[in-house]
Short mmCIF file of C-alpha atoms and ligand atoms in Angstrom, two decimals:
data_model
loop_
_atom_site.label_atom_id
_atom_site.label_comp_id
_atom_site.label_asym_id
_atom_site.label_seq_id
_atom_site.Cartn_x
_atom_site.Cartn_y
_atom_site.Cartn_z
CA UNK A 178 51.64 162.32 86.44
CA UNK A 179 49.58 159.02 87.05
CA UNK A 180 51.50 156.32 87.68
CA UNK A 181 50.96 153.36 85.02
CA UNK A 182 49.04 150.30 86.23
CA UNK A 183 49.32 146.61 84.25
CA UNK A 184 47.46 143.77 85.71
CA UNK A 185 47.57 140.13 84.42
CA UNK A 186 44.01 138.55 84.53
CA UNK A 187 44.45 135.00 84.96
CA UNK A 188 40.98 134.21 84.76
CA UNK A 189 40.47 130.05 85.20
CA UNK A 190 43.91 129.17 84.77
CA UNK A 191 46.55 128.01 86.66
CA UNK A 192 46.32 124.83 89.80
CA UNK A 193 48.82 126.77 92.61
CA UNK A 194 51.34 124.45 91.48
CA UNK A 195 51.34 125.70 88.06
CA UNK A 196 50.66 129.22 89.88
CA UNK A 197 54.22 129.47 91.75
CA UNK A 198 56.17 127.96 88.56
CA UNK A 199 54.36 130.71 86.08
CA UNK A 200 55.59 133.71 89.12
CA UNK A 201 58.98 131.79 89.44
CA UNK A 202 59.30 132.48 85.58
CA UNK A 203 57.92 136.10 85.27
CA UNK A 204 59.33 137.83 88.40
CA UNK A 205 62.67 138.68 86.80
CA UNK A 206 60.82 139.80 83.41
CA UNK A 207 58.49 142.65 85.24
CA UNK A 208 60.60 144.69 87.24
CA UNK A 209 59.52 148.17 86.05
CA UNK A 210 59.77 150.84 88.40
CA UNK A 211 57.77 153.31 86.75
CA UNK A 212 54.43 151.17 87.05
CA UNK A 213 52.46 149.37 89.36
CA UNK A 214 52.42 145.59 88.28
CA UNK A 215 50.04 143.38 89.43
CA UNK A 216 49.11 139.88 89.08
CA UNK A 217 45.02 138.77 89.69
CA UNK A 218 44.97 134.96 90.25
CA UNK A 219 42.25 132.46 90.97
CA UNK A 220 41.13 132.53 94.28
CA UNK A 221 42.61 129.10 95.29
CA UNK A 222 46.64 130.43 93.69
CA UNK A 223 46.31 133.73 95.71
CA UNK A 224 47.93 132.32 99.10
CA UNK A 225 50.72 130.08 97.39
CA UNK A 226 51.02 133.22 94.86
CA UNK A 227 51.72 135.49 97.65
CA UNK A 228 54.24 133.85 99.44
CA UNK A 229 55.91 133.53 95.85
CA UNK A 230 56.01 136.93 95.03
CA UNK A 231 57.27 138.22 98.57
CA UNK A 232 60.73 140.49 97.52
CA UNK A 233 59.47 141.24 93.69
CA UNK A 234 57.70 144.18 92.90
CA UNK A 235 54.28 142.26 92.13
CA UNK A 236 51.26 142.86 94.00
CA UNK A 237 48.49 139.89 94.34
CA UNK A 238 44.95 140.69 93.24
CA UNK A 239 41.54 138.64 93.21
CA UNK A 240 39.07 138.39 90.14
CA UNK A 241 36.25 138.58 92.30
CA UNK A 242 34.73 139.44 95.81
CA UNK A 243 31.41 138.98 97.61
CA UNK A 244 30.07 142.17 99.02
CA UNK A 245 28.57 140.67 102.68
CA UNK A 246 31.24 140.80 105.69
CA UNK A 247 30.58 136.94 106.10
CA UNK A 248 27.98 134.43 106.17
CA UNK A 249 25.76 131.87 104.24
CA UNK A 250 26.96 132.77 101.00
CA UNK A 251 28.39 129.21 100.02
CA UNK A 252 31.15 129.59 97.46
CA UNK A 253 31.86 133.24 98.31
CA UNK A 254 34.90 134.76 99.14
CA UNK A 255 35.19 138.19 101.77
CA UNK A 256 36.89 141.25 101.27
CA UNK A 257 38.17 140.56 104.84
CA UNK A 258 39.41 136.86 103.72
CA UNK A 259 41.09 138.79 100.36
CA UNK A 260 43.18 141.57 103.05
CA UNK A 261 44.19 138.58 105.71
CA UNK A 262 45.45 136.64 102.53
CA UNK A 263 47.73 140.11 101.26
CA UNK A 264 45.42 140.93 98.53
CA UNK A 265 45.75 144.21 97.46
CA UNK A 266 43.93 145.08 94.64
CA UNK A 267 40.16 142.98 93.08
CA UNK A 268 38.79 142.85 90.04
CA UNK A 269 35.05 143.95 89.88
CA UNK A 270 32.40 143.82 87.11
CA UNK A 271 34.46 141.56 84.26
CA UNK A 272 32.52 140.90 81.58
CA UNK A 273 32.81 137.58 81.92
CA UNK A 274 31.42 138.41 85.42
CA UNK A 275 28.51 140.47 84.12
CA UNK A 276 27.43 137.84 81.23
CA UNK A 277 27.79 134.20 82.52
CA UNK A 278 27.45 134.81 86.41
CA UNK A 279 25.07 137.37 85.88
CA UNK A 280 26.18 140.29 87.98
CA UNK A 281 24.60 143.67 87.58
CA UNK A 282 26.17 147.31 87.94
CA UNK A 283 24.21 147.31 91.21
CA UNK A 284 25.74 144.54 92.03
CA UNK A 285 29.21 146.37 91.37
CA UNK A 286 28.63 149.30 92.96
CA UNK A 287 28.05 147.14 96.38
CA UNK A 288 31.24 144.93 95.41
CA UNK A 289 33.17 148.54 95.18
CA UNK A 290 32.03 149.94 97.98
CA UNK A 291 32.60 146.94 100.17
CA UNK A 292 36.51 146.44 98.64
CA UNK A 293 37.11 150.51 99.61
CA UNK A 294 36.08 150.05 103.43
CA UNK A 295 38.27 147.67 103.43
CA UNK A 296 40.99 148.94 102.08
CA UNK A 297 40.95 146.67 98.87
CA UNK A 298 42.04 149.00 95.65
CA UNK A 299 38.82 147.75 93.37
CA UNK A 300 39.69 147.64 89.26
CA UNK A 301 36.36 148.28 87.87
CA UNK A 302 35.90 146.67 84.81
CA UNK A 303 33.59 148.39 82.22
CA UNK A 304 32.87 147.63 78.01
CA UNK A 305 30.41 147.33 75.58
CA UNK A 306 29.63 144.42 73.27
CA UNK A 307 30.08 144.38 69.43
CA UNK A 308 26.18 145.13 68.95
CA UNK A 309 26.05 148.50 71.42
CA UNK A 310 29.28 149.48 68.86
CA UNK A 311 27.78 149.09 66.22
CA UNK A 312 24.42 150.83 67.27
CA UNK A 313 26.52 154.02 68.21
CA UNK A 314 25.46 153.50 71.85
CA UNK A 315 28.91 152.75 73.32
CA UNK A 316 29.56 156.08 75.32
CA UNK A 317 26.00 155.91 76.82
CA UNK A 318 26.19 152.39 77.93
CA UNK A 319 29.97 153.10 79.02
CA UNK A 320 29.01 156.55 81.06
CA UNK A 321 26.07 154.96 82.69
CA UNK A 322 28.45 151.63 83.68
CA UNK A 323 30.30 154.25 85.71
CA UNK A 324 27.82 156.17 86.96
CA UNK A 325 25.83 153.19 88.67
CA UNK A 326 29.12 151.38 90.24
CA UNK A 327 30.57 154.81 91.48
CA UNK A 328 27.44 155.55 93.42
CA UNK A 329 27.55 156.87 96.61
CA UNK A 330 31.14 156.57 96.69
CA UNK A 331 33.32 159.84 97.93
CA UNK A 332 35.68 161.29 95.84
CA UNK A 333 38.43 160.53 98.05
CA UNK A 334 37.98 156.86 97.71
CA UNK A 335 37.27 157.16 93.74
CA UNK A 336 40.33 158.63 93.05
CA UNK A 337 42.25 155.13 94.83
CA UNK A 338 40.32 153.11 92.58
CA UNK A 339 41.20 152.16 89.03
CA UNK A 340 38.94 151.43 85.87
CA UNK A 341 39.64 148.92 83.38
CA UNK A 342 38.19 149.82 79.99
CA UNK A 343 37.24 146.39 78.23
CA UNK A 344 35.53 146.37 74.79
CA UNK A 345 34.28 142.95 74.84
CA UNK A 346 34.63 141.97 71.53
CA UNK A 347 38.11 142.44 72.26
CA UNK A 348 38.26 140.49 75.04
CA UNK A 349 40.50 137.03 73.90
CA UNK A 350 39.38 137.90 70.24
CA UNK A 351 42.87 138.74 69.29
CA UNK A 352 40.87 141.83 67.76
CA UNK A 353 42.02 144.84 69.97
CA UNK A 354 40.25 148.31 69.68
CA UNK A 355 42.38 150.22 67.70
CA UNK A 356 44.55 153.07 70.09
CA UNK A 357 41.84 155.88 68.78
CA UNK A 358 39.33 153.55 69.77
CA UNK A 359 40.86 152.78 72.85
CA UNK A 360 41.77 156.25 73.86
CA UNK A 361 38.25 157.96 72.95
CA UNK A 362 36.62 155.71 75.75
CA UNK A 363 39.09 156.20 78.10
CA UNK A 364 38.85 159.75 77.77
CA UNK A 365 34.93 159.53 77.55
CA UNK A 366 35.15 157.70 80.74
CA UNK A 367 37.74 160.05 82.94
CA UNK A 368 34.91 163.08 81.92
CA UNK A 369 32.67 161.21 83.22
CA UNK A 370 34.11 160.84 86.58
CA UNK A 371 34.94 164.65 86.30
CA UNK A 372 31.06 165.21 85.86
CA UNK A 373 30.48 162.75 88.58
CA UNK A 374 33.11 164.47 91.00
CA UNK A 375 35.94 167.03 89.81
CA UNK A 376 38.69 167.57 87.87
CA UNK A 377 40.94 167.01 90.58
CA UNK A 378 39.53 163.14 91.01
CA UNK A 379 39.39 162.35 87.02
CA UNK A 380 43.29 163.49 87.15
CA UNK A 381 43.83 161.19 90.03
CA UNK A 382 41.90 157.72 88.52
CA UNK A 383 44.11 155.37 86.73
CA UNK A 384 42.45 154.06 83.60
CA UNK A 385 43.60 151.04 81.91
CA UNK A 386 42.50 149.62 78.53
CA UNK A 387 42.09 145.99 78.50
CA UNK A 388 40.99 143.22 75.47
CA UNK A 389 43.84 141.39 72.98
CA UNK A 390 47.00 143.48 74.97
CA UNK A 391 50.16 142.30 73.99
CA UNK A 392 53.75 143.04 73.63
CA UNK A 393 53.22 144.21 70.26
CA UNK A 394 50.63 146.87 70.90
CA UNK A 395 51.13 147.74 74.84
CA UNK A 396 53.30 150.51 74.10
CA UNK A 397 51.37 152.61 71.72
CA UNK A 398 48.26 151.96 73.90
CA UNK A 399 49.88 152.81 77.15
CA UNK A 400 51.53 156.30 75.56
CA UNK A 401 48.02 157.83 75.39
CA UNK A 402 46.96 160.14 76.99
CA UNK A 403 43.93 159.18 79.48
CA UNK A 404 45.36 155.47 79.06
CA UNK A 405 47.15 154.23 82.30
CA UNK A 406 48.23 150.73 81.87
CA UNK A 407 46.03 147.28 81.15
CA UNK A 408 44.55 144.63 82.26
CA UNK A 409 45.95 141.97 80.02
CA UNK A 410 44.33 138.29 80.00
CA UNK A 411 46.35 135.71 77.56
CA UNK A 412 49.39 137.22 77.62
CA UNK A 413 49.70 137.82 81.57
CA UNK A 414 50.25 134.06 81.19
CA UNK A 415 53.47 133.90 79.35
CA UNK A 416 56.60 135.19 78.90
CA UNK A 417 55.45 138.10 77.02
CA UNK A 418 53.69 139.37 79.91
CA UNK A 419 57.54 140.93 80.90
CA UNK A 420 57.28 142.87 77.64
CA UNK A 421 53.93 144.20 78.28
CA UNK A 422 55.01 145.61 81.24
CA UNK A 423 58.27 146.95 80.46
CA UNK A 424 56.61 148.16 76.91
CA UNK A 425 59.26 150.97 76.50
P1 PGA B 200 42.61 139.27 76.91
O1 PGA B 200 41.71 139.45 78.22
O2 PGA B 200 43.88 140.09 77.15
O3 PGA B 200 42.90 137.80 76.84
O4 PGA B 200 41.84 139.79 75.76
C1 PGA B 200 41.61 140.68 78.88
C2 PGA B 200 40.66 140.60 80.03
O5 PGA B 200 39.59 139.97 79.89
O6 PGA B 200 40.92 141.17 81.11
#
């Protein structure tokens, strides 16, 4: 049995200040021990956001990550800065990501690998846009999202690393895939990593569907089979996020 996975994206909200208030108000709401519960803040709220949720069951996460050990890369942040800090897990590939800042698969792929050697648990995010749905090309572009950001990476390290399914017209749209929608993709997507590796490492993967997740629809999303959790964006910033986690 995989264990379930739900991540709040923050995305560009929250100063720290706010930061420590919003964990101050959600740590009582998302104590559920049957799922791994994890909070991805702004790069500037992760060290104030750690040392707020020290004794809770949350774990920290970044939305981003350069892939170079250090350097000339104004404005970037290391995996090695990320680990000193108690990051544990880092989002990779957002759409957001991948359309305004411009960041390839290729890009990804280096991103993943870098976060594995160091120990960072990467959440690969992977979607298509309204258009590629409606041309009937969303399992292609899906499959080949995989297969470029898991390349070259062993199966052992694959099977730590989690993928976020995010249809990106769903994405803050209020419009969320429906569950057969949802669950097709995620399926589509653990064969692929089967056809990529084995069974053995598609059984291990967590999965999570992300786009318009809320406490209303979590818990038929989260019951399906190949889906292991989300990555939730507006409502990881409210109260509801404690009934998107404890969904049942
Ligand atoms: P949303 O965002 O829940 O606000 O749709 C999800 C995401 O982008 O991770």
């Amino acid at each position: 049995m995989r264990r379930k996975i739900i991540a709040g994206n923050w995305k560009m909200n929250m100063t720290p200040g706010e930061a420590v208030k919003l964990v101050e108000e959600l740590k009582p709401l998302v104590k559920n021990e049957e799922a791994d519960v994890v909070f991805c803040v702004p790069a500037i709220d992760i060290v104030p956001v750690v040392e707020a949720v020290k004794g809770s069951n949350i774990e920290v996460g970044a939305e981003n990550m350069y892939f170079e050990e250090k350097g000339a890369y104004t404005g970037e942040i290391s995996p090695a800065m990320l680990v000193d800090a108690g990051v544990k897990y880092v989002i990779l590939g957002h759409s957001e990501r991948r359309d305004y800042f411009h960041e390839t698969s290729e890009d990804v792929n280096k991103k993943m690998k870098k976060a594995l050697e160091h120990g960072l648990v990467p959440i690969m995010c992977c979607g298509e846009s309204l258009t590629q749905r409606e041309q009937g090309i969303t399992l292609d572009w899906i499959r080949q999202q995989v297969k470029v950001g898991y390349q070259d990476i062993a199966a052992a390290d694959a099977a730590k690393t989690v993928i976020a399914y995010e249809p990106i017209w769903a994405i803050g749209t209020g419009k969320t895939a429906t569950t057969e929608q949802a669950e097709e993709v995620c399926k589509a997507i653990r064969d692929c990593i089967a056809e990529i590796y084995d069974e053995a490492t598609a059984e291990a993967i967590r999965i999570q569907y992300g786009g318009s997740v809320n406490a209303g629809n979590a818990a038929e999303l989260f019951a399906q089979p190949d889906i292991d959790g989300g990555l939730v964006g507006g409502a990881s910033l409210k109260a509801e996020f404690g009934k998107v986690v404890c969904y049942k």
